[in-house]
């Protein structure tokens, strides 16, 4: 029984340790990555995993060693894993719509490799023009889709009119007979 207790405590300690290591990797990613989109990836994916591993390790430890089951701990695991990705998605979406700097592989390496921000290399006019171009592209796609639907609706309407004419002709022939 003593060995089982030690093994379970070791598993809990390993999970907590892995969670802390992944949190450090996440922090390095947030500092090292060049734009808001890559940083949001680092802060969401690995931070969520690190919190998940840490809290599961704590939950296992409390259940086995203390015989204490915490509903709050379980709810925090669930809510952090649900809300963190959604929140960061909204941040990334807002950054995209405002024309934030987006790192590309073919970008020339900058003088500083750490903590690049949109203020260092993009003027406000560049960001606004990029956001405007994206908005125009979105509007064009929407307009094209709307036009295609109108064409399809018109074709369907013509087919319906032809079917109605045939039906009326058949009904008139039946009335004549």
mmCIF file of C-alpha atoms in Angstrom:
data_model
loop_
_atom_site.group_PDB
_atom_site.id
_atom_site.type_symbol
_atom_site.label_atom_id
_atom_site.label_comp_id
_atom_site.label_asym_id
_atom_site.label_seq_id
_atom_site.Cartn_x
_atom_site.Cartn_y
_atom_site.Cartn_z
ATOM 1 C CA UNK A 1 0.000 0.000 0.000
ATOM 2 C CA UNK A 2 2.888 2.329 0.802
ATOM 3 C CA UNK A 3 4.370 1.772 -2.669
ATOM 4 C CA UNK A 4 1.090 2.639 -4.348
ATOM 5 C CA UNK A 5 0.899 5.885 -2.381
ATOM 6 C CA UNK A 6 4.420 6.797 -3.462
ATOM 7 C CA UNK A 7 3.702 5.941 -7.108
ATOM 8 C CA UNK A 8 0.547 8.052 -7.173
ATOM 9 C CA UNK A 9 2.363 10.953 -5.506
ATOM 10 C CA UNK A 10 5.174 10.567 -8.054
ATOM 11 C CA UNK A 11 2.670 10.663 -10.934
ATOM 12 C CA UNK A 12 1.108 13.807 -9.472
ATOM 13 C CA UNK A 13 4.543 15.397 -9.033
ATOM 14 C CA UNK A 14 5.519 14.506 -12.613
ATOM 15 C CA UNK A 15 2.313 16.070 -13.959
ATOM 16 C CA UNK A 16 2.889 19.255 -11.949
ATOM 17 C CA UNK A 17 6.523 19.372 -13.095
ATOM 18 C CA UNK A 18 5.552 18.863 -16.766
ATOM 19 C CA UNK A 19 2.969 21.621 -16.397
ATOM 20 C CA UNK A 20 5.580 24.015 -15.057
ATOM 21 C CA UNK A 21 8.061 23.120 -17.836
ATOM 22 C CA UNK A 22 5.423 23.731 -20.502
ATOM 23 C CA UNK A 23 4.523 27.049 -18.829
ATOM 24 C CA UNK A 24 8.166 28.132 -19.113
ATOM 25 C CA UNK A 25 8.206 27.114 -22.784
ATOM 26 C CA UNK A 26 5.023 29.125 -23.286
ATOM 27 C CA UNK A 27 6.594 32.184 -21.674
ATOM 28 C CA UNK A 28 9.642 31.856 -23.934
ATOM 29 C CA UNK A 29 7.330 31.595 -26.957
ATOM 30 C CA UNK A 30 5.455 34.726 -25.955
ATOM 31 C CA UNK A 31 8.705 36.677 -25.712
ATOM 32 C CA UNK A 32 10.412 35.154 -28.758
ATOM 33 C CA UNK A 33 7.684 35.140 -31.403
ATOM 34 C CA UNK A 34 7.416 38.094 -33.752
ATOM 35 C CA UNK A 35 3.723 38.918 -34.062
ATOM 36 C CA UNK A 36 0.467 38.785 -32.161
ATOM 37 C CA UNK A 37 -0.755 35.693 -34.006
ATOM 38 C CA UNK A 38 2.270 33.558 -33.159
ATOM 39 C CA UNK A 39 2.299 34.888 -29.608
ATOM 40 C CA UNK A 40 -1.375 34.066 -29.197
ATOM 41 C CA UNK A 41 -0.627 30.534 -30.362
ATOM 42 C CA UNK A 42 2.101 30.178 -27.752
ATOM 43 C CA UNK A 43 0.059 31.700 -24.987
ATOM 44 C CA UNK A 44 -3.082 29.699 -25.695
ATOM 45 C CA UNK A 45 -2.009 26.201 -26.665
ATOM 46 C CA UNK A 46 0.896 25.600 -24.325
ATOM 47 C CA UNK A 47 -0.464 27.633 -21.427
ATOM 48 C CA UNK A 48 -3.733 25.771 -21.545
ATOM 49 C CA UNK A 49 -1.862 22.466 -21.586
ATOM 50 C CA UNK A 50 0.389 23.538 -18.720
ATOM 51 C CA UNK A 51 -2.569 24.596 -16.583
ATOM 52 C CA UNK A 52 -4.340 21.345 -17.441
ATOM 53 C CA UNK A 53 -1.360 19.191 -16.433
ATOM 54 C CA UNK A 54 -0.700 21.173 -13.260
ATOM 55 C CA UNK A 55 -4.301 21.105 -12.085
ATOM 56 C CA UNK A 56 -4.703 17.411 -12.887
ATOM 57 C CA UNK A 57 -1.540 16.710 -10.876
ATOM 58 C CA UNK A 58 -2.928 18.718 -7.960
ATOM 59 C CA UNK A 59 -6.301 16.977 -8.271
ATOM 60 C CA UNK A 60 -4.666 13.539 -8.220
ATOM 61 C CA UNK A 61 -2.542 14.502 -5.213
ATOM 62 C CA UNK A 62 -5.508 15.812 -3.220
ATOM 63 C CA UNK A 63 -7.719 12.856 -4.087
ATOM 64 C CA UNK A 64 -5.148 10.247 -3.159
ATOM 65 C CA UNK A 65 -3.160 11.823 -0.327
ATOM 66 C CA UNK A 66 -5.771 13.960 1.367
ATOM 67 C CA UNK A 67 -8.929 12.055 0.304
ATOM 68 C CA UNK A 68 -10.294 15.412 -0.772
ATOM 69 C CA UNK A 69 -12.124 15.925 -4.063
ATOM 70 C CA UNK A 70 -12.369 19.560 -5.088
ATOM 71 C CA UNK A 71 -15.243 20.465 -7.389
ATOM 72 C CA UNK A 72 -13.752 23.946 -7.748
ATOM 73 C CA UNK A 73 -10.545 22.449 -9.083
ATOM 74 C CA UNK A 74 -12.446 20.307 -11.561
ATOM 75 C CA UNK A 75 -14.534 23.282 -12.696
ATOM 76 C CA UNK A 76 -11.420 25.411 -13.087
ATOM 77 C CA UNK A 77 -9.901 22.733 -15.352
ATOM 78 C CA UNK A 78 -13.030 22.711 -17.501
ATOM 79 C CA UNK A 79 -13.516 26.475 -17.702
ATOM 80 C CA UNK A 80 -9.881 27.336 -18.378
ATOM 81 C CA UNK A 81 -9.768 24.824 -21.207
ATOM 82 C CA UNK A 82 -12.984 26.213 -22.677
ATOM 83 C CA UNK A 83 -12.456 29.945 -22.268
ATOM 84 C CA UNK A 84 -8.744 30.395 -22.946
ATOM 85 C CA UNK A 85 -8.817 29.370 -26.643
ATOM 86 C CA UNK A 86 -12.028 31.292 -27.281
ATOM 87 C CA UNK A 87 -10.673 34.451 -25.667
ATOM 88 C CA UNK A 88 -7.427 34.308 -27.608
ATOM 89 C CA UNK A 89 -9.340 33.656 -30.823
ATOM 90 C CA UNK A 90 -11.207 36.912 -30.275
ATOM 91 C CA UNK A 91 -7.942 38.764 -29.629
ATOM 92 C CA UNK A 92 -6.372 37.338 -32.800
ATOM 93 C CA UNK A 93 -9.483 38.159 -34.809
ATOM 94 C CA UNK A 94 -9.434 41.752 -33.592
ATOM 95 C CA UNK A 95 -5.721 42.008 -34.422
ATOM 96 C CA UNK A 96 -6.334 40.645 -37.915
ATOM 97 C CA UNK A 97 -9.178 43.065 -38.557
ATOM 98 C CA UNK A 98 -7.114 46.039 -37.456
ATOM 99 C CA UNK A 99 -4.265 45.037 -39.767
ATOM 100 C CA UNK A 100 -1.711 43.993 -37.154
ATOM 101 C CA UNK A 101 1.740 42.971 -38.295
ATOM 102 C CA UNK A 102 1.746 39.396 -39.573
ATOM 103 C CA UNK A 103 5.069 37.573 -39.747
ATOM 104 C CA UNK A 104 5.863 35.882 -43.043
ATOM 105 C CA UNK A 105 8.669 33.417 -43.739
ATOM 106 C CA UNK A 106 10.074 35.595 -46.515
ATOM 107 C CA UNK A 107 10.381 38.629 -44.240
ATOM 108 C CA UNK A 108 13.902 39.947 -43.984
ATOM 109 C CA UNK A 109 15.409 39.227 -40.556
ATOM 110 C CA UNK A 110 15.273 42.300 -38.357
ATOM 111 C CA UNK A 111 17.985 43.696 -36.146
ATOM 112 C CA UNK A 112 16.263 42.496 -33.014
ATOM 113 C CA UNK A 113 14.952 38.961 -32.858
ATOM 114 C CA UNK A 114 13.188 39.429 -29.548
ATOM 115 C CA UNK A 115 10.077 41.445 -28.799
ATOM 116 C CA UNK A 116 9.256 42.642 -32.282
ATOM 117 C CA UNK A 117 6.117 44.700 -32.280
ATOM 118 C CA UNK A 118 3.997 46.296 -34.946
ATOM 119 C CA UNK A 119 5.154 49.750 -33.809
ATOM 120 C CA UNK A 120 8.787 49.052 -34.720
ATOM 121 C CA UNK A 121 8.345 48.278 -38.398
ATOM 122 C CA UNK A 122 4.885 49.383 -39.526
ATOM 123 C CA UNK A 123 3.500 52.861 -39.649
ATOM 124 C CA UNK A 124 -0.086 53.493 -38.775
ATOM 125 C CA UNK A 125 -0.836 54.161 -42.439
ATOM 126 C CA UNK A 126 0.609 50.788 -43.462
ATOM 127 C CA UNK A 127 -1.505 48.994 -40.888
ATOM 128 C CA UNK A 128 -4.626 50.893 -41.928
ATOM 129 C CA UNK A 129 -4.024 50.237 -45.625
ATOM 130 C CA UNK A 130 -3.478 46.524 -44.917
ATOM 131 C CA UNK A 131 -6.704 46.369 -42.917
ATOM 132 C CA UNK A 132 -8.529 48.258 -45.673
ATOM 133 C CA UNK A 133 -7.246 45.828 -48.330
ATOM 134 C CA UNK A 134 -8.398 42.874 -46.238
ATOM 135 C CA UNK A 135 -11.801 44.450 -45.778
ATOM 136 C CA UNK A 136 -12.079 45.097 -49.530
ATOM 137 C CA UNK A 137 -11.159 41.473 -50.239
ATOM 138 C CA UNK A 138 -13.791 40.298 -47.762
ATOM 139 C CA UNK A 139 -16.383 42.599 -49.340
ATOM 140 C CA UNK A 140 -15.478 41.339 -52.829
ATOM 141 C CA UNK A 141 -15.829 37.717 -51.738
ATOM 142 C CA UNK A 142 -19.166 38.516 -50.099
ATOM 143 C CA UNK A 143 -20.354 40.367 -53.204
ATOM 144 C CA UNK A 144 -19.300 37.478 -55.478
ATOM 145 C CA UNK A 145 -21.083 34.948 -53.276
ATOM 146 C CA UNK A 146 -24.199 37.109 -53.185
ATOM 147 C CA UNK A 147 -24.126 37.516 -56.970
ATOM 148 C CA UNK A 148 -23.715 33.753 -57.429
ATOM 149 C CA UNK A 149 -26.707 33.114 -55.156
ATOM 150 C CA UNK A 150 -28.787 35.604 -57.116
ATOM 151 C CA UNK A 151 -27.868 33.849 -60.380
ATOM 152 C CA UNK A 152 -28.739 30.459 -58.905
ATOM 153 C CA UNK A 153 -32.016 31.828 -57.530
ATOM 154 C CA UNK A 154 -32.874 33.322 -60.939
ATOM 155 C CA UNK A 155 -32.165 29.995 -62.649
ATOM 156 C CA UNK A 156 -34.298 28.167 -60.095
ATOM 157 C CA UNK A 157 -37.071 30.719 -60.585
ATOM 158 C CA UNK A 158 -36.961 30.214 -64.374
ATOM 159 C CA UNK A 159 -37.098 26.438 -63.932
ATOM 160 C CA UNK A 160 -40.090 26.823 -61.603
ATOM 161 C CA UNK A 161 -41.866 29.047 -64.136
ATOM 162 C CA UNK A 162 -41.257 26.449 -66.887
ATOM 163 C CA UNK A 163 -42.609 23.688 -64.656
ATOM 164 C CA UNK A 164 -45.673 25.811 -63.854
ATOM 165 C CA UNK A 165 -46.280 26.471 -67.560
ATOM 166 C CA UNK A 166 -46.079 22.747 -68.332
ATOM 167 C CA UNK A 167 -48.448 22.009 -65.469
ATOM 168 C CA UNK A 168 -50.934 24.619 -66.697
ATOM 169 C CA UNK A 169 -50.731 23.278 -70.266
ATOM 170 C CA UNK A 170 -51.362 19.745 -69.032
ATOM 171 C CA UNK A 171 -54.257 20.947 -66.883
ATOM 172 C CA UNK A 172 -55.768 22.803 -69.866
ATOM 173 C CA UNK A 173 -55.453 19.664 -72.043
ATOM 174 C CA UNK A 174 -57.150 17.620 -69.334
ATOM 175 C CA UNK A 175 -59.975 20.169 -69.156
ATOM 176 C CA UNK A 176 -60.419 20.048 -72.947
ATOM 177 C CA UNK A 177 -60.664 16.256 -72.880
#
